[in-house]
Tab-separated table of C-alpha atoms in Angstrom:
chain	number	residue	atom	x	y	z
A	1	MET	CA	0.703	-3.739	26.831
A	2	GLY	CA	-1.805	-3.319	29.654
A	3	GLY	CA	-3.653	-6.568	28.944
A	4	TYR	CA	-3.931	-5.825	25.218
A	5	GLY	CA	-0.754	-7.667	24.160
A	6	GLY	CA	-2.626	-10.213	22.052
A	7	TYR	CA	-4.273	-7.491	19.996
A	8	VAL	CA	-1.192	-5.281	19.611
A	9	TRP	CA	1.372	-8.038	18.951
A	10	GLY	CA	-1.154	-9.899	16.812
A	11	GLY	CA	-1.312	-6.816	14.610
A	12	TYR	CA	2.430	-6.152	14.490
A	13	GLY	CA	3.362	-9.847	14.180
A	14	VAL	CA	1.045	-10.642	11.280
A	15	THR	CA	1.997	-7.391	9.507
A	16	PHE	CA	5.743	-8.020	9.591
A	17	ALA	CA	5.285	-11.733	8.855
A	18	LEU	CA	3.278	-10.876	5.709
A	19	LEU	CA	5.849	-8.298	4.593
A	20	ALA	CA	8.617	-10.864	5.159
A	21	ILE	CA	6.682	-13.444	3.101
A	22	GLU	CA	6.283	-10.925	0.278
A	23	VAL	CA	10.020	-10.156	0.321
A	24	PHE	CA	10.834	-13.894	0.374
A	25	LEU	CA	8.510	-14.703	-2.546
A	26	LEU	CA	9.834	-11.748	-4.513
A	27	SER	CA	13.460	-12.791	-3.880
A	28	LYS	CA	12.572	-16.277	-5.098
A	29	ARG	CA	10.984	-14.852	-8.246
A	30	LYS	CA	14.003	-12.586	-8.725
A	31	ARG	CA	16.394	-15.541	-8.496
A	32	GLU	CA	14.277	-17.559	-10.939
A	33	THR	CA	14.202	-14.724	-13.473
A	34	LYS	CA	17.916	-14.005	-12.868
A	35	THR	CA	17.435	-10.253	-12.521
B	1	MET	CA	11.136	19.559	-26.643
B	2	THR	CA	13.584	20.059	-23.779
B	3	ALA	CA	16.379	17.718	-22.797
B	4	GLN	CA	14.514	17.010	-19.537
B	5	SER	CA	11.399	15.730	-21.337
B	6	ILE	CA	13.529	13.557	-23.633
B	7	ARG	CA	15.013	11.900	-20.518
B	8	TRP	CA	11.489	11.036	-19.290
B	9	PHE	CA	10.685	9.399	-22.619
B	10	TRP	CA	14.012	7.562	-22.435
B	11	TYR	CA	12.973	5.968	-19.131
B	12	ALA	CA	9.597	4.946	-20.592
B	13	SER	CA	11.504	2.140	-22.310
B	14	PRO	CA	11.519	-1.001	-20.077
B	15	GLN	CA	15.160	-1.730	-20.961
B	16	ALA	CA	16.270	1.795	-20.037
B	17	PHE	CA	14.191	1.773	-16.841
B	18	PHE	CA	15.558	-1.616	-15.699
B	19	PRO	CA	18.875	-0.382	-14.149
B	20	LEU	CA	17.222	2.745	-12.726
B	21	ALA	CA	14.571	0.551	-11.014
B	22	GLY	CA	17.377	-1.459	-9.394
B	23	ARG	CA	19.016	1.679	-7.993
B	24	ILE	CA	15.666	3.054	-6.727
B	25	ALA	CA	14.855	-0.316	-5.087
B	26	ARG	CA	18.162	-0.403	-3.199
B	27	ILE	CA	17.860	3.186	-1.921
B	28	CYS	CA	14.206	2.757	-0.900
B	29	ALA	CA	14.878	-0.565	0.848
B	30	VAL	CA	17.544	1.079	3.035
B	31	LEU	CA	15.269	4.060	3.765
B	32	ALA	CA	12.366	1.702	4.593
B	33	GLY	CA	14.528	-0.068	7.176
B	34	ILE	CA	15.674	3.198	8.759
B	35	PHE	CA	12.174	4.691	8.904
B	36	ALA	CA	10.694	1.425	10.248
B	37	LEU	CA	13.245	1.206	13.077
B	38	ALA	CA	12.710	4.868	13.970
B	39	GLY	CA	8.910	4.534	13.709
B	40	LEU	CA	8.786	1.389	15.855
B	41	TYR	CA	11.054	2.980	18.456
B	42	VAL	CA	8.914	6.128	18.676
B	43	GLY	CA	5.627	4.202	18.484
B	44	LEU	CA	6.450	1.522	21.054
B	45	PHE	CA	8.865	3.275	23.444
B	46	VAL	CA	8.482	7.055	23.169
B	47	ALA	CA	4.788	7.736	22.455
B	48	PRO	CA	2.768	7.960	25.689
B	49	THR	CA	-0.096	5.661	26.669
B	50	ASP	CA	-3.437	6.937	25.383
B	51	ALA	CA	-5.637	8.337	28.151
B	52	GLN	CA	-8.824	6.679	26.830
B	53	GLN	CA	-7.716	3.532	25.010
B	54	GLY	CA	-4.621	2.572	26.975
B	55	GLU	CA	-1.892	0.603	25.182
B	56	VAL	CA	-4.142	-0.910	22.508
B	57	TYR	CA	-4.041	2.352	20.548
B	58	ARG	CA	-0.445	1.441	19.498
B	59	ILE	CA	-2.040	-0.531	16.654
B	60	ILE	CA	-2.459	2.931	15.074
B	61	PHE	CA	1.235	2.917	14.046
B	62	ILE	CA	0.516	0.001	11.705
B	63	HIS	CA	-3.169	0.422	10.944
B	64	VAL	CA	-3.292	4.027	9.715
B	65	PRO	CA	-0.120	3.900	7.538
B	66	ALA	CA	-1.309	0.586	6.025
B	67	ALA	CA	-4.736	2.075	5.265
B	68	TRP	CA	-3.115	5.140	3.660
B	69	MET	CA	-0.876	2.914	1.525
B	70	SER	CA	-3.804	0.709	0.478
B	71	MET	CA	-5.546	3.759	-1.025
B	72	PHE	CA	-2.433	5.512	-2.331
B	73	ILE	CA	-1.116	2.421	-4.125
B	74	TYR	CA	-4.497	1.906	-5.789
B	75	VAL	CA	-4.497	5.504	-7.081
B	76	VAL	CA	-0.949	5.082	-8.445
B	77	MET	CA	-1.926	1.721	-9.983
B	78	ALA	CA	-4.975	3.299	-11.635
B	79	PHE	CA	-2.794	6.179	-12.887
B	80	TRP	CA	-0.305	3.838	-14.571
B	81	SER	CA	-3.190	1.742	-15.913
B	82	ALA	CA	-4.750	4.861	-17.454
B	83	VAL	CA	-1.413	5.944	-18.970
B	84	GLY	CA	-0.894	2.454	-20.394
B	85	PHE	CA	-4.481	2.309	-21.672
B	86	ALA	CA	-4.245	5.704	-23.395
B	87	MET	CA	-0.665	5.628	-24.680
B	88	GLN	CA	-0.063	1.885	-25.141
B	89	THR	CA	3.158	2.073	-23.124
B	90	ARG	CA	4.278	-1.357	-21.957
B	91	LEU	CA	6.102	-0.100	-18.875
B	92	SER	CA	2.929	1.558	-17.526
B	93	ALA	CA	1.051	-1.739	-17.518
B	94	MET	CA	4.049	-3.427	-15.897
B	95	MET	CA	4.074	-0.779	-13.173
B	96	ALA	CA	0.367	-1.375	-12.492
B	97	ARG	CA	0.934	-5.145	-12.308
B	98	ALA	CA	3.911	-4.661	-9.987
B	99	LEU	CA	1.931	-2.521	-7.539
B	100	ALA	CA	-1.204	-4.669	-7.192
B	101	PRO	CA	0.079	-7.422	-4.825
B	102	THR	CA	1.605	-4.897	-2.410
B	103	GLY	CA	-1.577	-2.811	-2.493
B	104	ALA	CA	-3.641	-5.898	-1.702
B	105	LEU	CA	-1.255	-6.774	1.127
B	106	PHE	CA	-1.580	-3.350	2.760
B	107	THR	CA	-5.366	-3.477	2.353
B	108	PHE	CA	-5.448	-6.817	4.153
B	109	ILE	CA	-3.142	-5.455	6.886
B	110	ALA	CA	-5.414	-2.413	7.338
B	111	LEU	CA	-8.456	-4.715	7.692
B	112	TRP	CA	-6.646	-7.168	9.972
B	113	THR	CA	-5.229	-4.543	12.341
B	114	GLY	CA	-8.526	-2.650	12.256
B	115	SER	CA	-10.308	-5.791	13.368
B	116	LEU	CA	-7.797	-6.336	16.195
B	117	TRP	CA	-8.271	-2.717	17.260
B	118	GLY	CA	-12.059	-2.879	16.934
B	119	LYS	CA	-12.624	-5.807	19.265
B	120	PRO	CA	-11.315	-4.174	22.492
B	121	THR	CA	-12.548	-0.656	21.626
B	122	TRP	CA	-15.874	-1.266	19.829
B	123	GLY	CA	-16.613	-4.710	21.230
B	124	THR	CA	-16.712	-6.352	17.795
B	125	TRP	CA	-14.217	-7.702	15.246
B	126	TRP	CA	-16.227	-6.487	12.289
B	127	VAL	CA	-19.201	-4.311	11.447
B	128	TRP	CA	-20.705	-3.671	8.009
B	129	ASP	CA	-20.312	0.089	8.155
B	130	ALA	CA	-19.294	2.289	5.231
B	131	ARG	CA	-15.553	2.603	6.009
B	132	LEU	CA	-14.928	-1.081	6.642
B	133	THR	CA	-17.099	-2.281	3.782
B	134	SER	CA	-15.547	0.102	1.227
B	135	GLU	CA	-12.051	-0.976	2.365
B	136	LEU	CA	-13.099	-4.611	1.892
B	137	ILE	CA	-14.322	-3.722	-1.613
B	138	LEU	CA	-10.848	-2.251	-2.256
B	139	LEU	CA	-9.323	-5.635	-1.366
B	140	PHE	CA	-11.686	-7.323	-3.828
B	141	LEU	CA	-10.733	-4.763	-6.502
B	142	TYR	CA	-7.053	-5.654	-6.051
B	143	PHE	CA	-7.898	-9.372	-6.198
B	144	GLY	CA	-10.079	-8.770	-9.272
B	145	PHE	CA	-7.265	-6.875	-11.018
B	146	MET	CA	-4.748	-9.656	-10.332
B	147	ALA	CA	-7.198	-12.425	-11.239
B	148	LEU	CA	-8.105	-10.693	-14.515
B	149	GLN	CA	-4.434	-10.290	-15.424
B	150	ALA	CA	-3.780	-13.951	-14.662
B	151	ALA	CA	-6.863	-15.241	-16.471
B	152	ILE	CA	-6.134	-13.730	-19.909
B	153	ASP	CA	-3.241	-15.246	-21.857
B	154	ASP	CA	-2.831	-12.394	-24.328
B	155	ARG	CA	-0.686	-9.827	-22.470
B	156	ARG	CA	-2.094	-6.745	-24.238
B	157	ARG	CA	-5.720	-7.819	-23.738
B	158	ALA	CA	-4.992	-8.645	-20.096
B	159	ASP	CA	-3.438	-5.209	-19.575
B	160	ARG	CA	-6.405	-3.432	-21.183
B	161	ALA	CA	-8.958	-5.418	-19.166
B	162	GLY	CA	-7.015	-4.826	-15.947
B	163	ALA	CA	-6.651	-1.135	-16.747
B	164	LEU	CA	-10.413	-0.758	-17.222
B	165	LEU	CA	-11.100	-2.387	-13.859
B	166	ALA	CA	-8.429	-0.269	-12.129
B	167	ILE	CA	-9.753	2.978	-13.655
B	168	VAL	CA	-13.412	2.229	-12.829
B	169	GLY	CA	-12.486	1.021	-9.348
B	170	VAL	CA	-10.689	4.239	-8.442
B	171	VAL	CA	-14.123	5.741	-7.667
B	172	ASN	CA	-13.988	3.641	-4.486
B	173	ILE	CA	-11.050	5.661	-3.084
B	174	PRO	CA	-12.951	8.899	-2.293
B	175	ILE	CA	-15.787	6.711	-0.980
B	176	ILE	CA	-13.366	5.108	1.516
B	177	TYR	CA	-11.813	8.422	2.483
B	178	PHE	CA	-15.024	10.403	2.926
B	179	SER	CA	-17.178	7.515	4.195
B	180	VAL	CA	-16.746	8.670	7.791
B	181	GLN	CA	-18.161	12.083	6.826
B	182	TRP	CA	-20.892	10.970	4.430
B	183	TRP	CA	-22.396	8.257	6.625
B	184	ASN	CA	-22.794	7.515	10.314
B	185	THR	CA	-20.094	4.959	10.957
B	186	LEU	CA	-18.578	3.272	13.976
B	187	HIS	CA	-15.146	4.182	12.600
B	188	GLN	CA	-13.549	7.392	13.871
B	189	GLY	CA	-12.880	10.369	11.599
B	190	ALA	CA	-9.642	11.055	9.713
B	191	SER	CA	-6.547	10.787	11.956
B	192	VAL	CA	-4.753	13.544	10.060
B	193	SER	CA	-6.139	16.395	7.977
B	194	LEU	CA	-4.394	19.015	5.861
B	195	SER	CA	-6.875	21.646	7.056
B	196	ARG	CA	-6.234	21.349	10.809
B	197	ALA	CA	-3.466	20.570	13.277
B	198	PRO	CA	-3.149	16.949	14.475
B	199	SER	CA	-5.327	16.245	17.513
B	200	MET	CA	-2.943	13.631	18.885
B	201	ALA	CA	0.312	14.055	20.860
B	202	ALA	CA	3.323	15.100	18.776
B	203	THR	CA	5.194	11.848	19.458
B	204	MET	CA	2.173	9.773	18.409
B	205	PHE	CA	1.924	11.788	15.196
B	206	THR	CA	5.684	11.458	14.574
B	207	GLY	CA	5.558	7.682	15.040
B	208	MET	CA	2.664	7.392	12.616
B	209	ILE	CA	4.379	9.517	9.960
B	210	LEU	CA	7.651	7.564	10.324
B	211	MET	CA	5.800	4.268	9.832
B	212	ALA	CA	3.936	5.730	6.851
B	213	LEU	CA	7.285	6.721	5.310
B	214	ALA	CA	8.631	3.204	6.035
B	215	PHE	CA	5.651	1.571	4.284
B	216	TRP	CA	5.933	4.047	1.419
B	217	MET	CA	9.631	3.294	0.857
B	218	TYR	CA	8.971	-0.437	1.256
B	219	SER	CA	6.222	-0.293	-1.386
B	220	ILE	CA	8.463	1.516	-3.875
B	221	ALA	CA	11.348	-0.921	-3.262
B	222	VAL	CA	9.150	-3.997	-3.677
B	223	ALA	CA	7.369	-2.571	-6.734
B	224	MET	CA	10.711	-1.740	-8.391
B	225	VAL	CA	12.042	-5.269	-7.854
B	226	ARG	CA	8.774	-6.711	-9.152
B	227	VAL	CA	8.766	-4.475	-12.231
B	228	ARG	CA	12.298	-5.674	-13.012
B	229	CYS	CA	10.992	-9.257	-12.920
B	230	GLU	CA	8.090	-8.215	-15.155
B	231	ILE	CA	10.507	-6.660	-17.660
B	232	VAL	CA	12.582	-9.847	-17.827
B	233	GLU	CA	9.561	-12.180	-17.976
B	234	THR	CA	7.590	-10.239	-20.603
B	235	PRO	CA	8.427	-11.546	-24.073
């Protein structure tokens, strides 16, 4: 990434980690509500 | 009244909408995955290195679609809030509640990736200019909407209070969008405009649009699953 890896992967990593956390929390809620 | 309009009213019932929401969620989740893989491939492997910014510009494939979604979701949330406020439809308020967390998430992602892009290009993580500040206010509006909903026990009162905040707060959306034209800001102008051809390379533009479609499909899928939970949980 031409010396910018920390910035680029920091952006992509946090983004997909947050989306994964949202999906996980929603799946948990879904299981608890038995939908 | 046509048969088509009757069908719309039919789906305004939470119980009737419940199975449809499940089908929409499944389709959109698959499409989100396909668009994300295609967008990441184009953005990281096909799109050329930017002549001025080098590789750091690749944050654009996350930053711009996330910023678009942060504004778009708020407008849709305000729309459903207004419908619920005016017509007392329970599903509208549920839709607004289901959208808020994902809207807040994309707003945070837009701010986070913007900050990571700003440091190497502007020399600073943050500046209190009109675009960044109005986007931060959008995050607070989402938080305010969710906090208001959580703070009021009576569901109908909570929905009305949240709807008022969402409707008033929608004035912030044109402020975010036009801030780069109305004020002198460090932030660059709009990446894409309906009135002119894209100024970036075709592959860069394609990657950005694919990621925007991925985030759009993801948002619909997540909102549909959440609205199903809302339907079950609401007494």
